[in-house]
């Protein structure tokens, strides 16, 4: 299998690049943010629990997210590989993912991070909030909180993958095509 993690702060363009990457590398897209929003749209108990955290810009508890990922794996048994978008977001999630992939006799092939400055992120998210219908994108305080949570809880995940030399980062500012080319180059470097 070929398993890729697309890493980066909220608003760094992971969703946009994911659509192009799943097509090029024929991967199954696993976005925990999208899965959580689907749960909310269906008013499930999991969705209702998650919403209370998401609206405040906090992370949903690890066990909730990990359980959801495990279910998703069960539904996509024949996948050639996965593209993880917005997951893992904590070191505990990264460890759990290693274990889940171990059971499938596979592992993470590469992690590519998109680097974008905080001011650019806030600008992009407020702009997205005008049309996305996402309540967490309309309030600057919630956006800044998400960025603070990223620095504190998610950024350390990069160390987990640097230790095993799977981590690469690229500049997440420029045109969608320029960034896509840089991401593909970083992936190909790791696959050599
Ligand atoms: P963004 O990257 O723009 O913040 P996402 O759609 O990835 O958007 O996530 C939206 C929200 O969903 C996060 O702020 C968080 O509350 C929750 N969330 C998504 N993925 C995870 C995860 N892996 N662990 C914990 N919470 C998550």
Tab-separated table of N, CA and C and ligand atoms in Angstrom, residues 8-15 30-37 40 50-62 64-66 68-69 85-90 93 125 128 134 136-137 142-143 145-147 149-150 153-154, ligand 1:
chain	number	residue	atom	x	y	z
A	8	UNK	N	-0.425	19.987	8.034
A	8	UNK	CA	-0.355	21.452	7.983
A	8	UNK	C	-1.471	22.066	8.788
A	9	UNK	N	-1.330	23.352	9.099
A	9	UNK	CA	-2.333	24.033	9.929
A	9	UNK	C	-3.679	24.192	9.228
A	10	UNK	N	-4.733	24.543	9.983
A	10	UNK	CA	-6.042	24.782	9.374
A	10	UNK	C	-5.931	25.876	8.319
A	11	UNK	N	-6.475	25.632	7.156
A	11	UNK	CA	-6.454	26.648	6.103
A	11	UNK	C	-5.218	26.590	5.224
A	12	UNK	N	-4.377	25.562	5.420
A	12	UNK	CA	-3.136	25.508	4.634
A	12	UNK	C	-3.359	24.939	3.240
A	13	UNK	N	-4.587	24.473	2.952
A	13	UNK	CA	-4.880	23.987	1.597
A	13	UNK	C	-4.859	22.478	1.483
A	14	UNK	N	-4.979	21.779	2.607
A	14	UNK	CA	-4.920	20.309	2.570
A	14	UNK	C	-6.065	19.730	1.747
A	15	UNK	N	-7.265	20.284	1.927
A	15	UNK	CA	-8.424	19.763	1.188
A	15	UNK	C	-8.246	19.890	-0.316
A	30	UNK	N	-9.100	10.143	3.309
A	30	UNK	CA	-9.661	10.055	4.651
A	30	UNK	C	-9.457	11.409	5.344
A	31	UNK	N	-10.501	12.226	5.367
A	31	UNK	CA	-10.445	13.515	6.058
A	31	UNK	C	-11.287	13.386	7.316
A	32	UNK	N	-10.641	13.447	8.473
A	32	UNK	CA	-11.416	13.306	9.716
A	32	UNK	C	-12.372	14.491	9.881
A	33	UNK	N	-11.972	15.679	9.406
A	33	UNK	CA	-12.876	16.842	9.478
A	33	UNK	C	-14.148	16.584	8.683
A	34	UNK	N	-13.999	16.048	7.448
A	34	UNK	CA	-15.184	15.739	6.626
A	34	UNK	C	-16.042	14.664	7.285
A	35	UNK	N	-15.391	13.629	7.828
A	35	UNK	CA	-16.169	12.553	8.469
A	35	UNK	C	-16.948	13.105	9.664
A	36	UNK	N	-16.306	13.980	10.434
A	36	UNK	CA	-17.000	14.569	11.594
A	36	UNK	C	-18.169	15.439	11.146
A	37	UNK	N	-17.966	16.223	10.071
A	37	UNK	CA	-19.071	17.072	9.590
A	37	UNK	C	-20.224	16.229	9.047
A	40	UNK	N	-22.187	15.195	12.012
A	40	UNK	CA	-23.001	16.322	12.505
A	40	UNK	C	-24.241	16.479	11.616
A	50	UNK	N	-18.982	15.737	18.938
A	50	UNK	CA	-17.882	16.391	18.220
A	50	UNK	C	-18.149	17.883	18.021
A	51	UNK	N	-19.394	18.218	17.709
A	51	UNK	CA	-19.742	19.615	17.395
A	51	UNK	C	-19.378	20.571	18.533
A	52	UNK	N	-19.576	20.101	19.762
A	52	UNK	CA	-19.316	20.990	20.890
A	52	UNK	C	-17.830	21.363	20.959
A	53	UNK	N	-16.955	20.464	20.541
A	53	UNK	CA	-15.522	20.775	20.520
A	53	UNK	C	-15.171	21.625	19.296
A	54	UNK	N	-15.699	21.232	18.162
A	54	UNK	CA	-15.333	21.907	16.910
A	54	UNK	C	-15.733	23.380	16.909
A	55	UNK	N	-16.920	23.666	17.445
A	55	UNK	CA	-17.399	25.050	17.467
A	55	UNK	C	-16.509	25.954	18.315
A	56	UNK	N	-15.775	25.348	19.254
A	56	UNK	CA	-14.892	26.156	20.111
A	56	UNK	C	-13.460	26.182	19.577
A	57	UNK	N	-13.232	25.464	18.480
A	57	UNK	CA	-11.872	25.428	17.932
A	57	UNK	C	-10.986	24.416	18.627
A	58	UNK	N	-11.593	23.544	19.442
A	58	UNK	CA	-10.812	22.521	20.150
A	58	UNK	C	-10.788	21.233	19.355
A	59	UNK	N	-9.872	20.332	19.731
A	59	UNK	CA	-9.835	19.022	19.074
A	59	UNK	C	-10.895	18.111	19.668
A	60	UNK	N	-11.425	17.250	18.825
A	60	UNK	CA	-12.344	16.204	19.267
A	60	UNK	C	-11.475	15.152	19.981
A	61	UNK	N	-11.970	14.524	21.075
A	61	UNK	CA	-11.131	13.566	21.814
A	61	UNK	C	-10.559	12.454	20.922
A	62	UNK	N	-9.315	12.082	21.229
A	62	UNK	CA	-8.610	11.080	20.420
A	62	UNK	C	-9.402	9.800	20.202
A	64	UNK	N	-12.502	9.165	20.083
A	64	UNK	CA	-13.626	9.331	19.146
A	64	UNK	C	-13.097	9.286	17.701
A	65	UNK	N	-12.030	10.048	17.473
A	65	UNK	CA	-11.471	10.145	16.125
A	65	UNK	C	-10.852	8.811	15.688
A	66	UNK	N	-10.144	8.173	16.592
A	66	UNK	CA	-9.474	6.914	16.248
A	66	UNK	C	-10.515	5.831	15.919
A	68	UNK	N	-13.413	6.310	14.688
A	68	UNK	CA	-13.996	6.656	13.384
A	68	UNK	C	-13.065	6.222	12.244
A	69	UNK	N	-11.773	6.384	12.447
A	69	UNK	CA	-10.781	5.984	11.432
A	69	UNK	C	-10.796	4.459	11.274
A	85	UNK	N	-5.859	13.282	5.726
A	85	UNK	CA	-5.969	14.748	5.665
A	85	UNK	C	-6.592	15.220	6.977
A	86	UNK	N	-5.815	15.967	7.757
A	86	UNK	CA	-6.318	16.439	9.058
A	86	UNK	C	-6.200	15.378	10.139
A	87	UNK	N	-5.473	14.345	9.860
A	87	UNK	CA	-5.246	13.227	10.794
A	87	UNK	C	-3.901	12.606	10.435
A	88	UNK	N	-3.049	12.249	11.395
A	88	UNK	CA	-3.187	12.417	12.835
A	88	UNK	C	-2.917	13.848	13.285
A	89	UNK	N	-3.674	14.284	14.305
A	89	UNK	CA	-3.569	15.641	14.809
A	89	UNK	C	-2.960	15.705	16.196
A	90	UNK	N	-2.684	14.571	16.796
A	90	UNK	CA	-1.981	14.539	18.094
A	90	UNK	C	-0.992	13.370	18.015
A	93	UNK	N	-2.726	10.109	18.365
A	93	UNK	CA	-3.368	9.665	17.111
A	93	UNK	C	-2.328	9.071	16.159
A	125	UNK	N	-9.149	31.562	5.933
A	125	UNK	CA	-10.277	30.922	6.620
A	125	UNK	C	-11.468	31.871	6.737
A	128	UNK	N	-13.032	31.796	3.432
A	128	UNK	CA	-13.758	30.537	3.228
A	128	UNK	C	-15.076	30.560	3.993
A	134	UNK	N	-19.330	26.872	7.246
A	134	UNK	CA	-18.703	26.290	8.436
A	134	UNK	C	-18.645	27.315	9.553
A	136	UNK	N	-17.067	27.239	12.229
A	136	UNK	CA	-15.734	27.461	12.812
A	136	UNK	C	-14.859	28.361	11.941
A	137	UNK	N	-15.354	28.764	10.762
A	137	UNK	CA	-14.578	29.636	9.875
A	137	UNK	C	-15.040	31.099	9.898
A	142	UNK	N	-12.141	31.985	17.053
A	142	UNK	CA	-12.129	30.520	16.923
A	142	UNK	C	-11.000	30.089	15.981
A	143	UNK	N	-10.789	30.859	14.917
A	143	UNK	CA	-9.721	30.537	13.966
A	143	UNK	C	-8.350	30.607	14.649
A	145	UNK	N	-7.771	30.326	17.789
A	145	UNK	CA	-7.728	29.227	18.763
A	145	UNK	C	-7.296	27.929	18.049
A	146	UNK	N	-7.879	27.676	16.866
A	146	UNK	CA	-7.508	26.466	16.119
A	146	UNK	C	-6.021	26.471	15.782
A	147	UNK	N	-5.498	27.680	15.452
A	147	UNK	CA	-4.077	27.762	15.121
A	147	UNK	C	-3.224	27.493	16.366
A	149	UNK	N	-4.082	25.667	18.923
A	149	UNK	CA	-4.186	24.222	19.198
A	149	UNK	C	-3.268	23.449	18.245
A	150	UNK	N	-3.204	23.918	17.013
A	150	UNK	CA	-2.310	23.279	16.028
A	150	UNK	C	-0.862	23.328	16.529
A	153	UNK	N	-0.654	21.076	19.933
A	153	UNK	CA	-0.941	19.634	19.917
A	153	UNK	C	-0.569	18.917	18.622
A	154	UNK	N	-0.659	19.645	17.500
A	154	UNK	CA	-0.439	18.975	16.217
A	154	UNK	C	1.003	19.101	15.714
B	1	LIG	P1	-9.237	22.611	9.405
B	1	LIG	O1	-7.987	21.862	9.059
B	1	LIG	O2	-9.535	23.729	8.477
B	1	LIG	O3	-9.297	23.021	10.850
B	1	LIG	P2	-10.800	20.166	9.508
B	1	LIG	O4	-11.981	19.924	8.668
B	1	LIG	O5	-9.615	19.291	9.317
B	1	LIG	O6	-10.459	21.681	9.207
B	1	LIG	O7	-11.195	20.123	11.050
B	1	LIG	C1	-12.237	20.879	11.607
B	1	LIG	C2	-12.367	20.577	13.099
B	1	LIG	O8	-12.699	19.184	13.270
B	1	LIG	C3	-11.105	20.779	13.939
B	1	LIG	O9	-10.961	22.109	14.398
B	1	LIG	C4	-11.328	19.778	15.088
B	1	LIG	O10	-12.212	20.289	16.060
B	1	LIG	C5	-12.046	18.618	14.413
B	1	LIG	N1	-11.092	17.569	13.951
B	1	LIG	C6	-10.844	17.215	12.657
B	1	LIG	N2	-9.937	16.217	12.606
B	1	LIG	C7	-9.604	15.940	13.884
B	1	LIG	C8	-8.697	15.030	14.506
B	1	LIG	N3	-7.940	14.194	13.775
B	1	LIG	N4	-8.612	15.018	15.855
B	1	LIG	C9	-9.351	15.837	16.612
B	1	LIG	N5	-10.219	16.731	16.107
B	1	LIG	C10	-10.348	16.788	14.756
